[in-house]
Amino acid sequence: MSTNKELISKLLLDRFGKMPESADEKIKQSEQYMEGIKNLIALCGDDPEREGVEETPYRVLKAFLEYTEGYLEDPKEHLEKTFDVAHNEIVLVKDIEFYSMCEHHFAPFFGHAHVAYIPNGKITGLSKIGRMVDGYAKRFQVQERLTNQIADAMIEVLNPLGMMVVVEGKHMCMCGRGVKKSESTTTTTSTRGVFADDPMRRMEFLSLMDR
Ligand SMILES: [Zn+2]
């Protein structure tokens, strides 16, 4: 049977593609984290040595490293391959699925992002927008910041005439605890350029969203 240290080293190798420079520190943090999860299991009233939860600290560590893979990249780099196209009408990419982690409760939130822009001579690949959304979602987040980061990345790389992002998310921290509203979804928007200035453009966007 592998020791914790071996298992953790393999996890770090998978995540970083090579052993990170501060590997010793990361292994130590991982061990402390697993110890913390073990204590949490006990605190909640269960037996951390029980068969079903015995390996849970390791599994939670592994899952968290996956939830936060976005920290390994600068998501706006996905947009940097651009094409010159003289198209100055709305481009809308709808229903981009995302999974993120609420930074206040470490509970998942997930849903769809809708990203619309009016190019200013430059467009990016449609699938790249999805990758960029993933890169910002896979971090400790709040939905409001996620929405703004998506808009900012598009503005920075493409400098579009207008930019509108709508994110609809379901927050697990509102379902199983606190107010327990399992049916509610949260909608956040970020509006820039002509979408902010021109109500007709915004109407056009909304009618595309309704289809
Ligand atoms: Zn929360």
PDB file of N, CA, C and O in Angstrom, residues 136-170:
ATOM      1  N   TYR A 136     -11.718  30.680 -15.545  1.00  0.00           N
ATOM      2  CA  TYR A 136     -12.114  31.553 -14.432  1.00  0.00           C
ATOM      3  C   TYR A 136     -13.054  30.841 -13.465  1.00  0.00           C
ATOM      4  O   TYR A 136     -13.104  31.166 -12.280  1.00  0.00           O
ATOM      5  N   ALA A 137     -13.807  29.852 -13.971  1.00  0.00           N
ATOM      6  CA  ALA A 137     -14.749  29.134 -13.100  1.00  0.00           C
ATOM      7  C   ALA A 137     -14.011  28.209 -12.138  1.00  0.00           C
ATOM      8  O   ALA A 137     -14.411  28.041 -10.985  1.00  0.00           O
ATOM      9  N   LYS A 138     -12.915  27.623 -12.617  1.00  0.00           N
ATOM     10  CA  LYS A 138     -12.234  26.625 -11.790  1.00  0.00           C
ATOM     11  C   LYS A 138     -11.282  27.284 -10.794  1.00  0.00           C
ATOM     12  O   LYS A 138     -10.058  27.126 -10.843  1.00  0.00           O
ATOM     13  N   ARG A 139     -11.865  28.073  -9.938  1.00  0.00           N
ATOM     14  CA  ARG A 139     -11.152  28.782  -8.877  1.00  0.00           C
ATOM     15  C   ARG A 139     -12.123  28.953  -7.717  1.00  0.00           C
ATOM     16  O   ARG A 139     -13.302  28.661  -7.868  1.00  0.00           O
ATOM     17  N   PHE A 140     -11.656  29.495  -6.617  1.00  0.00           N
ATOM     18  CA  PHE A 140     -12.578  29.907  -5.559  1.00  0.00           C
ATOM     19  C   PHE A 140     -13.201  31.210  -6.030  1.00  0.00           C
ATOM     20  O   PHE A 140     -12.489  32.179  -6.306  1.00  0.00           O
ATOM     21  N   GLN A 141     -14.511  31.223  -6.142  1.00  0.00           N
ATOM     22  CA  GLN A 141     -15.153  32.318  -6.856  1.00  0.00           C
ATOM     23  C   GLN A 141     -16.390  32.839  -6.160  1.00  0.00           C
ATOM     24  O   GLN A 141     -16.953  32.196  -5.261  1.00  0.00           O
ATOM     25  N   VAL A 142     -16.820  34.012  -6.601  1.00  0.00           N
ATOM     26  CA  VAL A 142     -18.199  34.458  -6.420  1.00  0.00           C
ATOM     27  C   VAL A 142     -18.710  34.736  -7.833  1.00  0.00           C
ATOM     28  O   VAL A 142     -17.930  35.099  -8.715  1.00  0.00           O
ATOM     29  N   GLN A 143     -19.990  34.535  -8.036  1.00  0.00           N
ATOM     30  CA  GLN A 143     -20.534  34.624  -9.392  1.00  0.00           C
ATOM     31  C   GLN A 143     -20.358  36.025 -10.002  1.00  0.00           C
ATOM     32  O   GLN A 143     -20.122  36.168 -11.189  1.00  0.00           O
ATOM     33  N   GLU A 144     -20.434  37.045  -9.151  1.00  0.00           N
ATOM     34  CA  GLU A 144     -20.290  38.414  -9.633  1.00  0.00           C
ATOM     35  C   GLU A 144     -18.901  38.631 -10.240  1.00  0.00           C
ATOM     36  O   GLU A 144     -18.762  39.247 -11.300  1.00  0.00           O
ATOM     37  N   ARG A 145     -17.871  38.133  -9.555  1.00  0.00           N
ATOM     38  CA  ARG A 145     -16.509  38.316 -10.062  1.00  0.00           C
ATOM     39  C   ARG A 145     -16.295  37.498 -11.340  1.00  0.00           C
ATOM     40  O   ARG A 145     -15.693  37.964 -12.302  1.00  0.00           O
ATOM     41  N   LEU A 146     -16.819  36.266 -11.323  1.00  0.00           N
ATOM     42  CA  LEU A 146     -16.706  35.421 -12.514  1.00  0.00           C
ATOM     43  C   LEU A 146     -17.257  36.153 -13.741  1.00  0.00           C
ATOM     44  O   LEU A 146     -16.636  36.194 -14.808  1.00  0.00           O
ATOM     45  N   THR A 147     -18.427  36.749 -13.572  1.00  0.00           N
ATOM     46  CA  THR A 147     -19.087  37.463 -14.676  1.00  0.00           C
ATOM     47  C   THR A 147     -18.209  38.613 -15.188  1.00  0.00           C
ATOM     48  O   THR A 147     -18.009  38.772 -16.395  1.00  0.00           O
ATOM     49  N   ASN A 148     -17.662  39.388 -14.263  1.00  0.00           N
ATOM     50  CA  ASN A 148     -16.797  40.512 -14.647  1.00  0.00           C
ATOM     51  C   ASN A 148     -15.491  40.053 -15.290  1.00  0.00           C
ATOM     52  O   ASN A 148     -15.010  40.673 -16.241  1.00  0.00           O
ATOM     53  N   GLN A 149     -14.924  38.984 -14.772  1.00  0.00           N
ATOM     54  CA  GLN A 149     -13.649  38.510 -15.329  1.00  0.00           C
ATOM     55  C   GLN A 149     -13.818  38.053 -16.776  1.00  0.00           C
ATOM     56  O   GLN A 149     -12.936  38.271 -17.613  1.00  0.00           O
ATOM     57  N   ILE A 150     -14.963  37.431 -17.063  1.00  0.00           N
ATOM     58  CA  ILE A 150     -15.227  36.989 -18.438  1.00  0.00           C
ATOM     59  C   ILE A 150     -15.295  38.220 -19.354  1.00  0.00           C
ATOM     60  O   ILE A 150     -14.666  38.260 -20.415  1.00  0.00           O
ATOM     61  N   ALA A 151     -16.033  39.240 -18.922  1.00  0.00           N
ATOM     62  CA  ALA A 151     -16.157  40.459 -19.726  1.00  0.00           C
ATOM     63  C   ALA A 151     -14.798  41.155 -19.874  1.00  0.00           C
ATOM     64  O   ALA A 151     -14.416  41.562 -20.980  1.00  0.00           O
ATOM     65  N   ASP A 152     -14.057  41.274 -18.782  1.00  0.00           N
ATOM     66  CA  ASP A 152     -12.751  41.955 -18.829  1.00  0.00           C
ATOM     67  C   ASP A 152     -11.783  41.268 -19.785  1.00  0.00           C
ATOM     68  O   ASP A 152     -11.046  41.929 -20.519  1.00  0.00           O
ATOM     69  N   ALA A 153     -11.780  39.927 -19.765  1.00  0.00           N
ATOM     70  CA  ALA A 153     -10.857  39.182 -20.635  1.00  0.00           C
ATOM     71  C   ALA A 153     -11.184  39.462 -22.100  1.00  0.00           C
ATOM     72  O   ALA A 153     -10.281  39.717 -22.912  1.00  0.00           O
ATOM     73  N   MET A 154     -12.474  39.467 -22.434  1.00  0.00           N
ATOM     74  CA  MET A 154     -12.886  39.729 -23.822  1.00  0.00           C
ATOM     75  C   MET A 154     -12.506  41.147 -24.230  1.00  0.00           C
ATOM     76  O   MET A 154     -12.015  41.386 -25.328  1.00  0.00           O
ATOM     77  N   ILE A 155     -12.733  42.097 -23.325  1.00  0.00           N
ATOM     78  CA  ILE A 155     -12.408  43.501 -23.602  1.00  0.00           C
ATOM     79  C   ILE A 155     -10.901  43.647 -23.837  1.00  0.00           C
ATOM     80  O   ILE A 155     -10.458  44.281 -24.791  1.00  0.00           O
ATOM     81  N   GLU A 156     -10.127  43.024 -22.954  1.00  0.00           N
ATOM     82  CA  GLU A 156      -8.680  43.209 -23.020  1.00  0.00           C
ATOM     83  C   GLU A 156      -8.089  42.643 -24.311  1.00  0.00           C
ATOM     84  O   GLU A 156      -7.248  43.259 -24.943  1.00  0.00           O
ATOM     85  N   VAL A 157      -8.555  41.459 -24.710  1.00  0.00           N
ATOM     86  CA  VAL A 157      -7.940  40.822 -25.873  1.00  0.00           C
ATOM     87  C   VAL A 157      -8.565  41.300 -27.186  1.00  0.00           C
ATOM     88  O   VAL A 157      -7.863  41.538 -28.163  1.00  0.00           O
ATOM     89  N   LEU A 158      -9.903  41.478 -27.211  1.00  0.00           N
ATOM     90  CA  LEU A 158     -10.571  41.744 -28.492  1.00  0.00           C
ATOM     91  C   LEU A 158     -10.964  43.212 -28.691  1.00  0.00           C
ATOM     92  O   LEU A 158     -11.291  43.608 -29.798  1.00  0.00           O
ATOM     93  N   ASN A 159     -10.963  43.960 -27.611  1.00  0.00           N
ATOM     94  CA  ASN A 159     -11.383  45.352 -27.682  1.00  0.00           C
ATOM     95  C   ASN A 159     -12.680  45.550 -28.489  1.00  0.00           C
ATOM     96  O   ASN A 159     -12.735  46.358 -29.425  1.00  0.00           O
ATOM     97  N   PRO A 160     -13.745  44.802 -28.155  1.00  0.00           N
ATOM     98  CA  PRO A 160     -14.976  44.860 -28.951  1.00  0.00           C
ATOM     99  C   PRO A 160     -15.709  46.185 -28.762  1.00  0.00           C
ATOM    100  O   PRO A 160     -15.444  46.916 -27.812  1.00  0.00           O
ATOM    101  N   LEU A 161     -16.658  46.438 -29.664  1.00  0.00           N
ATOM    102  CA  LEU A 161     -17.465  47.665 -29.551  1.00  0.00           C
ATOM    103  C   LEU A 161     -18.433  47.573 -28.375  1.00  0.00           C
ATOM    104  O   LEU A 161     -18.799  48.578 -27.771  1.00  0.00           O
ATOM    105  N   GLY A 162     -18.850  46.336 -28.084  1.00  0.00           N
ATOM    106  CA  GLY A 162     -19.757  46.116 -26.960  1.00  0.00           C
ATOM    107  C   GLY A 162     -19.573  44.728 -26.411  1.00  0.00           C
ATOM    108  O   GLY A 162     -19.082  43.828 -27.117  1.00  0.00           O
ATOM    109  N   MET A 163     -19.963  44.572 -25.151  1.00  0.00           N
ATOM    110  CA  MET A 163     -19.709  43.308 -24.478  1.00  0.00           C
ATOM    111  C   MET A 163     -20.811  43.088 -23.468  1.00  0.00           C
ATOM    112  O   MET A 163     -21.127  43.996 -22.685  1.00  0.00           O
ATOM    113  N   MET A 164     -21.435  41.913 -23.499  1.00  0.00           N
ATOM    114  CA  MET A 164     -22.465  41.628 -22.507  1.00  0.00           C
ATOM    115  C   MET A 164     -22.325  40.173 -22.066  1.00  0.00           C
ATOM    116  O   MET A 164     -22.259  39.271 -22.895  1.00  0.00           O
ATOM    117  N   VAL A 165     -22.270  39.997 -20.769  1.00  0.00           N
ATOM    118  CA  VAL A 165     -22.151  38.646 -20.212  1.00  0.00           C
ATOM    119  C   VAL A 165     -23.295  38.439 -19.228  1.00  0.00           C
ATOM    120  O   VAL A 165     -23.564  39.299 -18.390  1.00  0.00           O
ATOM    121  N   VAL A 166     -23.984  37.308 -19.371  1.00  0.00           N
ATOM    122  CA  VAL A 166     -25.017  36.926 -18.409  1.00  0.00           C
ATOM    123  C   VAL A 166     -24.634  35.562 -17.853  1.00  0.00           C
ATOM    124  O   VAL A 166     -24.336  34.641 -18.619  1.00  0.00           O
ATOM    125  N   VAL A 167     -24.603  35.447 -16.542  1.00  0.00           N
ATOM    126  CA  VAL A 167     -24.295  34.166 -15.919  1.00  0.00           C
ATOM    127  C   VAL A 167     -25.470  33.756 -15.044  1.00  0.00           C
ATOM    128  O   VAL A 167     -25.983  34.564 -14.257  1.00  0.00           O
ATOM    129  N   GLU A 168     -25.938  32.524 -15.229  1.00  0.00           N
ATOM    130  CA  GLU A 168     -27.017  31.982 -14.399  1.00  0.00           C
ATOM    131  C   GLU A 168     -26.452  30.805 -13.610  1.00  0.00           C
ATOM    132  O   GLU A 168     -25.921  29.871 -14.221  1.00  0.00           O
ATOM    133  N   GLY A 169     -26.547  30.898 -12.294  1.00  0.00           N
ATOM    134  CA  GLY A 169     -25.930  29.862 -11.472  1.00  0.00           C
ATOM    135  C   GLY A 169     -26.843  29.359 -10.371  1.00  0.00           C
ATOM    136  O   GLY A 169     -27.670  30.096  -9.829  1.00  0.00           O
ATOM    137  N   LYS A 170     -26.661  28.093 -10.057  1.00  0.00           N
ATOM    138  CA  LYS A 170     -27.357  27.474  -8.937  1.00  0.00           C
ATOM    139  C   LYS A 170     -26.307  27.225  -7.857  1.00  0.00           C
ATOM    140  O   LYS A 170     -25.269  26.632  -8.131  1.00  0.00           O
TER     141      LYS A 170
END
